[in-house]
Amino acid sequence: MAAPVSRTGARVERLPLARFTTLGVGGESEVWFVSDHAQLAEAMEQPYRILGGGSNLVIADEGVPERVIRLSGPLAERDLEPDPHLSTEGEIVTGWVGGGVPLPGLIRQLQKLGLSNLEGTVGIPAQVGGAVWMNAGTRYGEMFDGLHTIEIVTPQETRQVTPADLQWGYRDSGIPRNHVVSRVRLRLRPSTPEAVLEKMDFADNARKGQPKMKTPGCAFKNPGGVSAGRLIDEAGLKGTRAGNALIAPEHANFIVNLGGATAADVHALLDAIRARVPVPMELEYELWPERLPGLHSPGSQTTDPHQPDAHRDGPAT
Ligand code: FAD
Ligand code: EPU
């Protein structure tokens, strides 16, 4: 049976959100696949959340009551042709790149075209809109290195801004929550595929110590430039387990799903980290919803890795 379609033509389906997240956790919710501005406006008529690549999300096993908006169709397409009115000899400004475009494929394509500025974001499994919204990056570069114009949609208006209009910084675009990054124009520097690849390899190397299991990436932002992973490690928390979630032995700022983890398991580990690390750290993960009912149930107790029955090594994927 074909999926129901909204007044403006958006596909609307109840789906388990686990399949859209890199952690592999999240219950059934109403997903709106919107492919143009009219569909987006309709989806935003009721309370909503916006789902990108799901690579920073911990979603409750009950799902969420709000509409979950996912950009698709033309809002997940890219036009990388230089705009003749905006580009100069030393700088290429592209056509529109949809917020729903997967970032890894875009970065590979830019490398092949020999276009520089965004190669530092290699290996981030986001969509363009989600990566822009939180200015995803690494020590080798971030999204705002390569943005010219950002189109932002709210229930009230659609507006185009430049990075200079926003208070952006480390893992922060300055764009309020639930303002949708619908599409962007990239600002790129002509280079060669070889030179771009060399820089990408450098940034990729920094990931060698990261776990290869199901995870939403780093749990906490680095406070004042200090590695949150190092702080969690120094607190002795590597290998701490709650249910089927584990603080990764490879890198303490990653929580991994050993198979069958629940959102409550992840929340319990986040609480354990907050309780044991003496430095205040800002959460990087997005929790949907922010607090779970019945969090401190026996099923979400943590296991100290220094106790003999603690589970330290998860199965390889
Ligand atoms: P989601 O996880 O789907 O959503 C995250 C937030 O963005 C939510 O609030 C959501 O509402 C919002 N959002 C999503 N799309 C839009 C949109 N179009 N408009 C407005 N808001 C939107 N991050 C780094 O910065 N650097 C890294 O090196 C890095 N490495 C990672 C490695 C792994 C293996 C994993 C799993 C994650 C890693 N991350 C890293 C984290 C993650 O990729 C980033 O946080 C990324 O920006 C999330 O983007 P997303 O599209 O997956 O957003
Ligand atoms: N370290 C430890 N123990 C650990 C983890 C790290 O001692 O468990 C030490 C390392 O040995 C190293 C230092 O801490 O000396 C820094 O570690 P790493 O190079 O892994 O960098 P990071 O600061 O922990 C940041 C980003 C990652 C990004 C990498 C690579 C944050 C919160 N994390 O990690 O981003 O991939 O650099 O550039 O900024 C993300 O944001 O989700 C993410 C994965």
Coordinates of C-alpha atoms and ligand atoms in Angstrom, one line a residue:
M1 CA 0.0 0.0 0.0
A2 CA 1.4 3.4 -0.9
A3 CA 2.3 5.7 2.0
P4 CA -0.2 8.5 2.8
V5 CA 0.5 11.9 1.3
S6 CA -0.1 15.3 2.9
R7 CA -2.1 18.2 1.5
T8 CA 1.0 19.5 -0.3
G9 CA 2.3 16.1 -1.3
A10 CA 4.8 15.2 1.5
R11 CA 5.1 11.4 2.2
V12 CA 4.0 10.8 5.8
E13 CA 4.8 7.4 7.5
R14 CA 5.1 6.0 11.0
L15 CA 8.6 4.5 11.0
P16 CA 11.1 3.3 13.6
L17 CA 13.7 6.1 14.0
A18 CA 16.4 3.6 14.9
R19 CA 16.9 3.0 11.2
F20 CA 17.8 6.6 10.6
T21 CA 20.4 6.9 13.4
T22 CA 24.0 5.8 13.6
L23 CA 23.4 4.6 17.2
G24 CA 20.6 2.3 15.9
V25 CA 18.2 3.4 18.7
G26 CA 14.8 5.2 18.5
G27 CA 11.2 4.2 18.5
E28 CA 8.4 4.7 15.9
S29 CA 7.4 8.3 15.1
E30 CA 5.6 10.1 12.3
V31 CA 8.1 11.0 9.6
W32 CA 7.4 13.7 7.1
F33 CA 9.6 13.4 3.9
V34 CA 9.5 16.9 2.5
S35 CA 11.0 17.7 -0.9
D36 CA 10.1 21.4 -1.4
H37 CA 9.4 24.5 0.5
A38 CA 5.6 24.1 0.4
Q39 CA 5.8 20.7 2.0
L40 CA 8.3 22.0 4.6
A41 CA 5.9 24.8 5.5
E42 CA 3.0 22.4 5.9
A43 CA 5.1 20.0 8.1
M44 CA 6.0 22.9 10.3
E45 CA 2.3 23.8 11.0
Q46 CA 2.4 21.4 14.0
P47 CA 5.2 20.7 16.6
Y48 CA 8.1 19.2 14.8
R49 CA 11.7 18.1 15.0
I50 CA 14.2 18.0 12.2
L51 CA 16.1 14.8 11.5
G52 CA 19.4 14.9 9.4
G53 CA 21.8 12.0 9.2
G54 CA 20.9 10.9 12.7
S55 CA 24.6 10.9 13.6
N56 CA 24.3 12.9 16.8
L57 CA 21.0 11.6 18.1
V58 CA 19.9 9.5 21.1
I59 CA 16.1 8.9 20.6
A60 CA 13.8 7.4 23.1
D61 CA 12.6 3.8 22.5
E62 CA 9.1 5.2 22.6
G63 CA 9.9 7.6 19.8
V64 CA 8.8 11.3 19.9
P65 CA 5.3 12.8 19.7
E66 CA 6.3 15.6 17.3
R67 CA 6.4 15.3 13.5
V68 CA 9.9 14.3 12.4
I69 CA 10.9 16.2 9.3
R70 CA 13.4 14.7 6.9
L71 CA 14.6 16.6 3.8
S72 CA 14.3 14.6 0.6
G73 CA 14.0 14.9 -3.2
P74 CA 15.3 18.3 -4.5
L75 CA 16.1 19.3 -0.9
A76 CA 18.6 16.5 -0.9
E77 CA 20.2 17.4 -4.3
R78 CA 23.3 19.4 -5.1
D79 CA 24.2 21.9 -7.8
L80 CA 28.0 22.3 -7.6
E81 CA 28.2 24.5 -10.8
P82 CA 30.0 27.8 -10.0
D83 CA 27.5 30.6 -9.9
P84 CA 28.8 33.1 -12.5
H85 CA 27.5 36.1 -10.7
L86 CA 29.0 35.2 -7.3
S87 CA 32.2 33.4 -8.2
T88 CA 35.5 35.2 -8.7
E89 CA 38.9 34.0 -10.1
G90 CA 40.1 32.8 -6.7
E91 CA 36.8 31.7 -5.2
I92 CA 34.0 29.5 -6.4
V93 CA 30.5 30.0 -5.1
T94 CA 28.3 27.0 -6.0
G95 CA 24.6 26.6 -6.8
W96 CA 22.3 25.3 -4.1
V97 CA 23.2 22.2 -2.1
G98 CA 20.2 20.8 -0.2
G99 CA 20.2 20.3 3.6
G100 CA 19.4 16.6 3.0
V101 CA 22.6 15.9 1.0
P102 CA 24.8 13.3 2.7
L103 CA 28.0 15.0 3.7
P104 CA 30.5 12.2 3.1
G105 CA 29.5 11.8 -0.6
L106 CA 29.7 15.6 -1.1
I107 CA 33.2 15.8 0.4
R108 CA 34.3 12.9 -1.9
Q109 CA 32.9 14.7 -4.9
L110 CA 34.5 18.0 -4.0
Q111 CA 37.9 16.2 -3.7
K112 CA 37.5 14.7 -7.2
L113 CA 36.7 18.2 -8.5
G114 CA 39.8 19.6 -6.8
L115 CA 37.7 22.1 -4.7
S116 CA 39.1 23.0 -1.3
N117 CA 37.8 24.4 2.1
L118 CA 35.6 21.5 3.4
E119 CA 38.1 18.6 3.3
G120 CA 38.7 18.9 7.1
T121 CA 35.1 17.6 7.7
V122 CA 35.9 14.2 6.1
G123 CA 34.5 11.2 8.0
I124 CA 31.6 13.1 9.6
P125 CA 28.5 10.9 8.8
A126 CA 26.0 13.8 8.7
Q127 CA 23.7 15.5 6.3
V128 CA 24.7 19.0 5.1
G129 CA 21.9 20.7 7.1
G130 CA 22.7 18.9 10.3
A131 CA 26.4 19.5 9.9
V132 CA 25.8 23.2 9.2
W133 CA 23.4 23.5 12.1
M134 CA 26.0 22.5 14.6
N135 CA 29.1 23.6 12.6
A136 CA 30.5 20.1 12.6
G137 CA 34.2 19.8 12.2
T138 CA 37.6 18.5 13.3
R139 CA 40.9 20.1 14.2
Y140 CA 41.5 20.3 10.5
G141 CA 38.4 22.3 9.5
E142 CA 34.7 22.9 10.0
M143 CA 31.6 23.5 7.9
F144 CA 31.8 27.3 8.3
D145 CA 35.1 27.3 6.4
G146 CA 33.1 26.6 3.2
L147 CA 29.8 28.4 3.4
H148 CA 28.6 31.4 1.4
T149 CA 24.9 31.6 2.0
I150 CA 22.6 29.6 4.3
E151 CA 18.9 29.4 3.7
I152 CA 17.0 29.1 7.0
V153 CA 13.3 28.2 7.2
T154 CA 11.1 28.8 10.2
P155 CA 7.3 28.6 10.5
Q156 CA 7.2 32.4 10.0
E157 CA 9.7 33.0 7.2
T158 CA 12.4 31.8 4.8
R159 CA 15.6 33.9 4.9
Q160 CA 19.1 33.8 3.5
V161 CA 22.0 34.7 5.7
T162 CA 25.8 34.6 5.4
P163 CA 28.2 33.3 8.1
A164 CA 28.9 37.0 9.0
D165 CA 25.3 37.3 10.1
L166 CA 25.6 34.5 12.7
Q167 CA 27.5 34.1 16.0
W168 CA 29.1 30.8 15.1
G169 CA 31.9 29.0 16.8
Y170 CA 33.2 25.5 17.8
R171 CA 30.3 23.0 17.2
D172 CA 27.8 25.9 17.1
S173 CA 26.3 27.7 14.1
G174 CA 24.4 30.2 16.2
I175 CA 21.2 29.1 14.4
P176 CA 18.4 28.5 16.9
R177 CA 17.1 24.9 17.4
N178 CA 14.2 24.0 15.0
H179 CA 15.2 26.6 12.4
V180 CA 15.7 24.4 9.4
V181 CA 18.8 24.7 7.2
S182 CA 17.0 23.9 4.0
R183 CA 20.0 24.6 1.6
V184 CA 23.3 26.3 1.3
R185 CA 25.7 27.8 -1.3
L186 CA 29.3 26.6 -0.8
R187 CA 32.3 28.9 -0.9
L188 CA 35.2 26.9 -2.2
R189 CA 38.8 27.5 -3.4
P190 CA 40.1 26.0 -6.6
S191 CA 42.9 23.5 -5.9
T192 CA 43.8 20.0 -7.3
P193 CA 42.3 16.6 -6.4
E194 CA 45.8 15.5 -5.2
A195 CA 46.2 18.5 -2.8
V196 CA 42.7 18.1 -1.4
L197 CA 43.2 14.3 -1.0
E198 CA 46.4 14.9 0.9
K199 CA 44.6 17.2 3.4
M200 CA 41.7 14.7 3.7
D201 CA 44.1 11.9 4.5
F202 CA 45.6 14.0 7.3
A203 CA 42.2 14.7 8.9
D204 CA 41.1 11.1 8.4
N205 CA 44.2 9.8 10.2
A206 CA 43.0 11.6 13.4
R207 CA 40.1 9.2 13.5
K208 CA 42.2 6.0 13.6
G209 CA 41.5 5.7 17.4
Q210 CA 37.8 6.1 17.2
P211 CA 35.5 3.0 17.6
K212 CA 34.0 1.4 14.6
M213 CA 30.7 0.4 16.2
K214 CA 27.2 1.9 16.2
T215 CA 27.6 5.3 18.0
P216 CA 26.4 8.9 17.8
G217 CA 30.0 10.2 17.8
C218 CA 31.5 12.2 20.7
A219 CA 29.1 12.6 23.7
F220 CA 30.5 15.9 25.1
K221 CA 32.1 19.0 23.5
N222 CA 35.7 19.6 24.4
P223 CA 35.7 22.1 27.3
G224 CA 38.1 24.9 26.7
G225 CA 39.9 23.0 24.0
V226 CA 40.7 20.1 26.4
S227 CA 39.7 16.6 25.0
A228 CA 36.6 15.5 26.8
G229 CA 37.7 12.0 25.9
R230 CA 40.8 12.4 27.9
L231 CA 38.9 13.8 30.9
I232 CA 36.4 10.9 30.9
D233 CA 39.4 8.5 30.5
E234 CA 41.2 10.0 33.4
A235 CA 38.1 9.6 35.5
G236 CA 38.5 5.9 35.0
L237 CA 35.3 5.4 33.0
K238 CA 36.4 3.7 29.9
G239 CA 34.7 0.3 29.6
T240 CA 31.8 1.4 31.9
R241 CA 28.6 -0.4 30.8
A242 CA 24.9 0.3 31.2
G243 CA 22.7 -2.3 29.8
N244 CA 24.0 -2.8 26.2
A245 CA 25.7 0.6 25.9
L246 CA 29.4 1.0 26.6
I247 CA 31.9 3.9 27.1
A248 CA 34.2 2.8 24.3
P249 CA 37.6 1.4 25.4
E250 CA 39.1 3.0 22.3
H251 CA 38.0 6.6 23.0
A252 CA 36.2 7.5 26.2
N253 CA 34.1 10.3 24.6
F254 CA 32.3 7.7 22.4
I255 CA 29.3 5.7 23.7
V256 CA 28.7 2.6 21.6
N257 CA 25.7 0.2 21.1
L258 CA 26.8 -3.3 21.8
G259 CA 23.6 -4.6 20.3
G260 CA 20.1 -4.0 21.7
A261 CA 21.1 -0.8 23.7
T262 CA 18.3 1.5 24.7
A263 CA 18.2 5.3 25.1
A264 CA 17.9 4.8 28.9
D265 CA 21.3 2.9 28.8
V266 CA 22.9 5.8 27.0
H267 CA 21.3 8.4 29.4
A268 CA 22.7 6.4 32.4
L269 CA 26.2 6.5 31.0
L270 CA 25.9 10.3 30.4
D271 CA 24.8 10.7 34.0
A272 CA 27.8 8.6 35.2
I273 CA 30.2 10.8 33.2
R274 CA 28.7 14.0 34.6
A275 CA 28.9 12.6 38.1
R276 CA 32.5 11.6 37.8
V277 CA 34.3 14.2 35.6
P278 CA 35.1 17.2 37.8
V279 CA 35.1 19.7 34.8
P280 CA 31.7 20.9 33.5
M281 CA 31.2 19.7 29.9
E282 CA 28.5 20.6 27.5
L283 CA 26.6 17.7 25.9
E284 CA 27.2 17.3 22.2
Y285 CA 24.6 14.6 21.7
E286 CA 21.0 15.7 21.0
L287 CA 18.6 13.8 23.3
W288 CA 15.0 13.3 22.0
P289 CA 13.3 13.9 24.4
E290 CA 15.8 15.5 26.8
R291 CA 14.9 13.5 29.9
L292 CA 13.5 10.0 29.9
P293 CA 10.9 8.9 32.5
G294 CA 12.2 6.1 34.9
L295 CA 15.8 6.6 34.0
H296 CA 17.2 5.1 37.1
S297 CA 15.5 1.7 36.6
P298 CA 17.6 -1.4 37.4
G299 CA 18.0 -1.9 33.7
S300 CA 20.0 1.3 33.3
Q301 CA 22.4 0.9 36.2
T302 CA 26.1 1.4 35.3
T303 CA 28.7 -1.3 35.8
D304 CA 32.1 -0.1 37.0
P305 CA 34.8 -1.3 34.7
H306 CA 37.1 -2.1 37.6
Q307 CA 34.8 -4.7 39.0
P308 CA 35.5 -8.3 37.9
D309 CA 32.1 -8.8 36.2
A310 CA 32.3 -5.7 34.2
H311 CA 32.1 -6.0 30.4
R312 CA 35.0 -4.1 28.8
D313 CA 35.2 -5.4 25.2
G314 CA 32.2 -5.1 23.0
P315 CA 31.7 -7.4 20.0
A316 CA 33.3 -6.1 16.8
T317 CA 30.9 -5.0 14.0
Ligands
FAD1 P1 21.3 14.7 13.3 O1 22.0 13.8 14.2 O2 20.2 14.1 12.5 O3 20.7 15.9 14.2 C1 21.5 16.6 15.1 C2 20.9 18.0 15.3 O4 20.9 18.7 14.1 C3 19.4 17.9 15.8 O5 19.1 19.0 16.7 C4 18.6 18.2 14.5 O6 17.4 18.7 14.7 C5 19.6 19.2 13.8 N1 19.4 19.2 12.4 C6 19.6 18.1 11.5 N2 19.4 18.5 10.3 C7 19.0 19.8 10.3 C8 18.7 20.8 9.3 N3 18.6 20.5 8.0 N4 18.4 22.0 9.7 C9 18.5 22.4 11.1 N5 18.8 21.5 12.0 C10 19.1 20.2 11.7 N6 30.9 15.6 14.6 C11 31.8 16.6 14.4 O7 31.6 17.8 14.5 N7 33.1 16.2 14.2 C12 33.5 14.9 14.0 O8 34.6 14.6 13.8 C13 32.4 13.9 14.2 N8 32.7 12.6 14.0 C14 31.7 11.7 14.1 C15 32.0 10.3 13.9 C16 31.0 9.4 14.0 C17 31.3 7.9 13.8 C18 29.7 9.8 14.3 C19 28.6 8.8 14.4 C20 29.4 11.1 14.5 C21 30.4 12.1 14.5 N9 30.1 13.4 14.7 C22 31.1 14.3 14.5 C23 28.8 13.9 15.1 C24 27.8 14.2 14.0 O9 28.2 13.7 12.8 C25 27.6 15.7 13.9 O10 27.1 16.2 15.1 C26 26.7 16.2 12.8 O11 26.7 17.6 12.7 C27 25.2 15.7 12.9 O12 24.6 15.9 11.7 P2 23.3 15.1 11.3 O13 22.9 15.5 9.9 O14 23.6 13.6 11.5 O15 22.2 15.6 12.3
EPU2 N1 42.6 10.9 24.7 C1 42.8 10.1 25.8 N2 41.8 9.2 26.1 C2 40.7 9.0 25.4 C3 40.5 9.9 24.2 C4 41.5 10.8 23.9 O1 43.7 10.3 26.5 O2 39.9 8.2 25.7 C5 43.6 11.9 24.3 C6 44.3 11.4 23.0 O3 45.4 10.5 23.3 C7 44.9 12.8 22.5 C8 43.8 13.8 23.0 O4 43.1 13.1 24.0 O5 46.1 13.1 23.1 C9 42.9 14.2 21.9 O6 42.2 13.1 21.3 P1 41.6 13.0 19.9 O7 42.7 13.3 18.9 O8 40.9 11.8 19.7 O9 40.6 14.3 19.7 P2 39.4 14.7 20.6 O10 39.6 16.1 21.0 O11 39.1 13.7 21.7 C10 38.1 15.7 18.6 C11 36.6 15.8 18.2 C12 36.2 14.7 17.3 C13 37.1 14.6 16.1 C14 38.5 14.4 16.5 C15 39.5 14.4 15.4 C16 35.3 16.9 19.9 C17 34.4 16.7 21.1 N3 35.8 15.8 19.4 O12 38.2 14.6 19.5 O13 34.8 15.0 16.9 O14 36.7 13.6 15.2 O15 38.9 15.5 17.4 O16 39.6 15.7 14.8 O17 35.6 18.0 19.5 C18 32.5 14.6 17.4 O18 32.5 15.9 17.6 O19 31.5 13.9 17.5 C19 33.8 14.0 17.1 C20 34.0 12.7 17.0

